[in-house]
Amino acid sequence: MLAGKRALVTGSTSGIGLAVARALAAAGAKVMLNGSRTAADAEPLRAALAAETGVDIGYTAANLALPAAARELVEATIAAFGGVDILVNNAGIQHVAAVDAFPDETWDQLLALNLSSVFHTTKAALPGMKERGWGRIVNIASAHGVIASPFKAPYTASKHAVVGFSKAVALEVAEQGITCNALCPGYVRTPLIEKQVADQARVHNMPEDRVIREVILAAQPTKQFVEADEVAAYALFLCSDAGRSVTGSAQLIDGGWTAR
Ligand code: NAD
């Protein structure tokens, strides 16, 4: 389905990003992986994915909280594969705290990664997409891109902003064969969520299994985590030709959370 396409997936050494990278590679796209691990640390993962899918898989370490690193990641992908046809902005972090106790430097870090890196990679990837008249940008936002939770104000702000950014970019390039969408998952069991389960267990002084059902999944009507593979399947659809008319949207994959 994606043979000949070149994809960059940020934050793809674990969780949702890795699942998206695997789905795109399985569909035939060359994939540049990225994360904060060193190239040596990421090599077993890169080699395993290449062996599993039979396509070119690269890895570029980059701290995307730094604007220059975000631009250089796109440039490295263009140098390796000749272009970026599919850009999946997935790297993101969470920090749970009351606004009046939220560390200033964590706010800056979180916004730099969750929001500003999306701007810098998109800016760097768009000229090539425009030249070729084809492109897919998928921004992994969150259900927190459309609703809010207490103690997650910076994360909620960053994800609402990513949804707005996705819509504006979609409108700018709508006539040039390029789509841009936000995917908004509910709770997906990944290392990011494992950390939240541990944090919430401490805050609420509860065992982790109760925290999962009564705190984390309290608002998710299915009472089940979304699987990373489900998010990946949705991203793959958006990147396919069948997804060409879906643009400027925020797609909810949230077990019914935002239907309340
Ligand atoms: P994860 O912690 O499993 O993976 C995060 C990835 O980002 C890793 O590959 C990590 O190396 C990379 N990363 C972290 N800091 C980085 C940096 N400074 N520069 C480059 N890469 C960096 O996270 P996840 O749960 O798979 O989340 C991925 C995305 O999905 C995030 O944007 C998150 O906000 C969003 N999301 C997650 C959930 C969930 O329930 N897990 C729900 C909705 C949205």
Short mmCIF file of N, CA and C in Angstrom, two decimals, residues 3-4 71 109 125 166 186 207 210-211 256:
data_model
loop_
_atom_site.label_atom_id
_atom_site.label_comp_id
_atom_site.label_asym_id
_atom_site.label_seq_id
_atom_site.Cartn_x
_atom_site.Cartn_y
_atom_site.Cartn_z
N ALA A 3 4.36 1.21 -0.69
CA ALA A 3 5.65 0.94 -1.31
C ALA A 3 6.18 2.20 -1.99
N GLY A 4 7.45 2.52 -1.77
CA GLY A 4 8.06 3.70 -2.38
C GLY A 4 7.92 4.96 -1.55
N ARG A 71 14.60 20.18 13.13
CA ARG A 71 14.87 20.46 11.71
C ARG A 71 15.89 19.46 11.16
N GLN A 109 9.74 22.53 28.74
CA GLN A 109 10.12 21.27 28.09
C GLN A 109 8.93 20.64 27.39
N ALA A 125 9.46 19.61 6.56
CA ALA A 125 9.03 18.53 5.64
C ALA A 125 8.11 19.03 4.52
N SER A 166 -2.93 21.42 13.40
CA SER A 166 -3.23 20.44 12.34
C SER A 166 -4.29 20.96 11.40
N GLY A 186 -7.61 7.90 23.49
CA GLY A 186 -7.83 7.88 24.94
C GLY A 186 -6.61 7.24 25.58
N PRO A 207 -3.70 0.77 45.43
CA PRO A 207 -2.95 -0.20 44.61
C PRO A 207 -3.16 0.08 43.12
N ARG A 210 -6.47 -0.91 41.20
CA ARG A 210 -7.63 -0.03 41.47
C ARG A 210 -7.45 1.31 40.77
N VAL A 211 -6.22 1.80 40.73
CA VAL A 211 -5.95 3.07 40.04
C VAL A 211 -6.34 2.96 38.57
N GLY A 256 -15.01 5.87 23.74
CA GLY A 256 -16.25 6.56 24.10
C GLY A 256 -16.09 7.68 25.11
#
